[in-house]
Amino acid sequence: MGGNRGSRVVLIAGASSGIGRATALSLAARGHRVFGSSRAWSRESPSGAEPVILDVTDDASVHASVDDVLHRAGRLDVLVYSAGCYVAGAAEETTPALALRQLDAYFLGAHRLVRAVLPAMRDQASGRLIFMSSSAAIAAIPFHALYSASKAALESYVDALRYEIAPFGVDATCIQGTSVRTGAADAALRARPGLDSYASAREPVIERFASTQRDGSPPTAFARTITRAVEARRLPPRYRVGLQAKTLPALRALVPEGPFRALFARKFGLPTGK
């Protein structure tokens, strides 16, 4: 799959809003055949994209949607995983059921789709898998422990997956970023009931993180990067969108753990961590 030489068949998981919707519009405008998924299309699908019903938390739905795309298009060249919502709250407040819901959204849902699309990609000896990640995989965000853990798990998963699928002409990458205006902050799941012990620290941090989402980069910035990944001759292990995402790994590597944690704690208005 080298350069922008012809149309790709692309399935976007989570195309009803945010980055997924912007990516569907970008790819369709460039002549790719785009299948955009949502659990239920309550709004018009992106212009140029063919709607698909897909619930990433349900095995049967995942396989049915992939089979539908293969039946209609005859092949599948690219999976873009941009589905999910995040959990906010202290780790102690987060029930195992809610933790599993978070992992379902960002990690297990991606795994289900990988298992569903790989047989076709192996048979055609080509394909690529593109996953929306986060800089939280590099530096975990307080009061978003499950969100951070799910993104870190996804990154490790993709790193290992790249070895396994390379012999079949299939590749994978992650898109790391920081703040982006997607509406995710307003759809965040809250751990309930909240514990009073955490309230004075928890609420300002959650609101600060949500405000950076509301005031962040437009999803088109990420859509452009994903479009480049779809059309690139070769995939790097990850793309980083925005200055913060590009500098954070170097900062994390160069600054000793104690000072780094102190800087990160101050960023969120917390006492200096140890």
Phi, psi and omega in degrees: 000076185258134176061189177265069185250079177102166184282140172258153169263119188237130171254121178253115176276115182093057185255007184279343182201173171058221185297319181298317179294315179298323179292319178300316179297317181296313183291319179297321180295336180265009172094006177280152176272115190247129170251116183254129185254153172207156176295326177201122183281091179270351177230167182297139178290157180303142181303128179089352180259146178264123185287143176226138175271125184209126171248109187291348180270000185237119183302314183297318179296318180299310182293323179295320182291319179294318177300321179298313179298315181296323178294319184281326186252339180085350180196171175216116184267326188217135167251127172248119182257108182226032184263164171117169174218164187247159180257132177240138180147166178294148180303319181296331181281344189271116180291156174304325179296318179289325176298317178295325177297321177295314179296324176300319186291313189255339185240300183294326176298318177297318179297318178301315182290323176302312180297329182282324185269337186297322179305316179292319180293322177295318180298323181270358176059034176194158177153163174213150184238124186236123187240133172284119178248209183196153173294348174296341174290338179267317180225108184296144185261126179300145182063017171219045186296318182288323174301309181299318181295321181294323179288321176296319178298318179299317181297316178295320178302312182293322178301315179289320182301323182302321177297317188289325187262348182304320180297344182261008181078018181248143182225166183213154178207161174246148175251110179265140175204176177250257187266135179213141181279101181233350188087359182297325181299321182283343179257007184299146175269132180258136174290127182227149354282149177288146178265134181303328183301332184260350194304315187293330177269322187296310188296314178298323181292314180297319180292323179295316179296318179296321181292326176293330176290314183293329183257011186281190180295151176293153180297343179297330178298320178286324179299321178297319180293317178296321177299318176299320180295322178297321188262353185294151176294317178224151179262130167285166179301329178201154171250148176236127185252121177097155185298315182299316180296327182283328184267338185300315180301319179293318178299317181295324182284326188269327184272130178304156188304314182299306178298324179297315180295324177295317177298316183291322177298316179296325178305324181258012177070028181255160173299152181300126178281166179251000000 
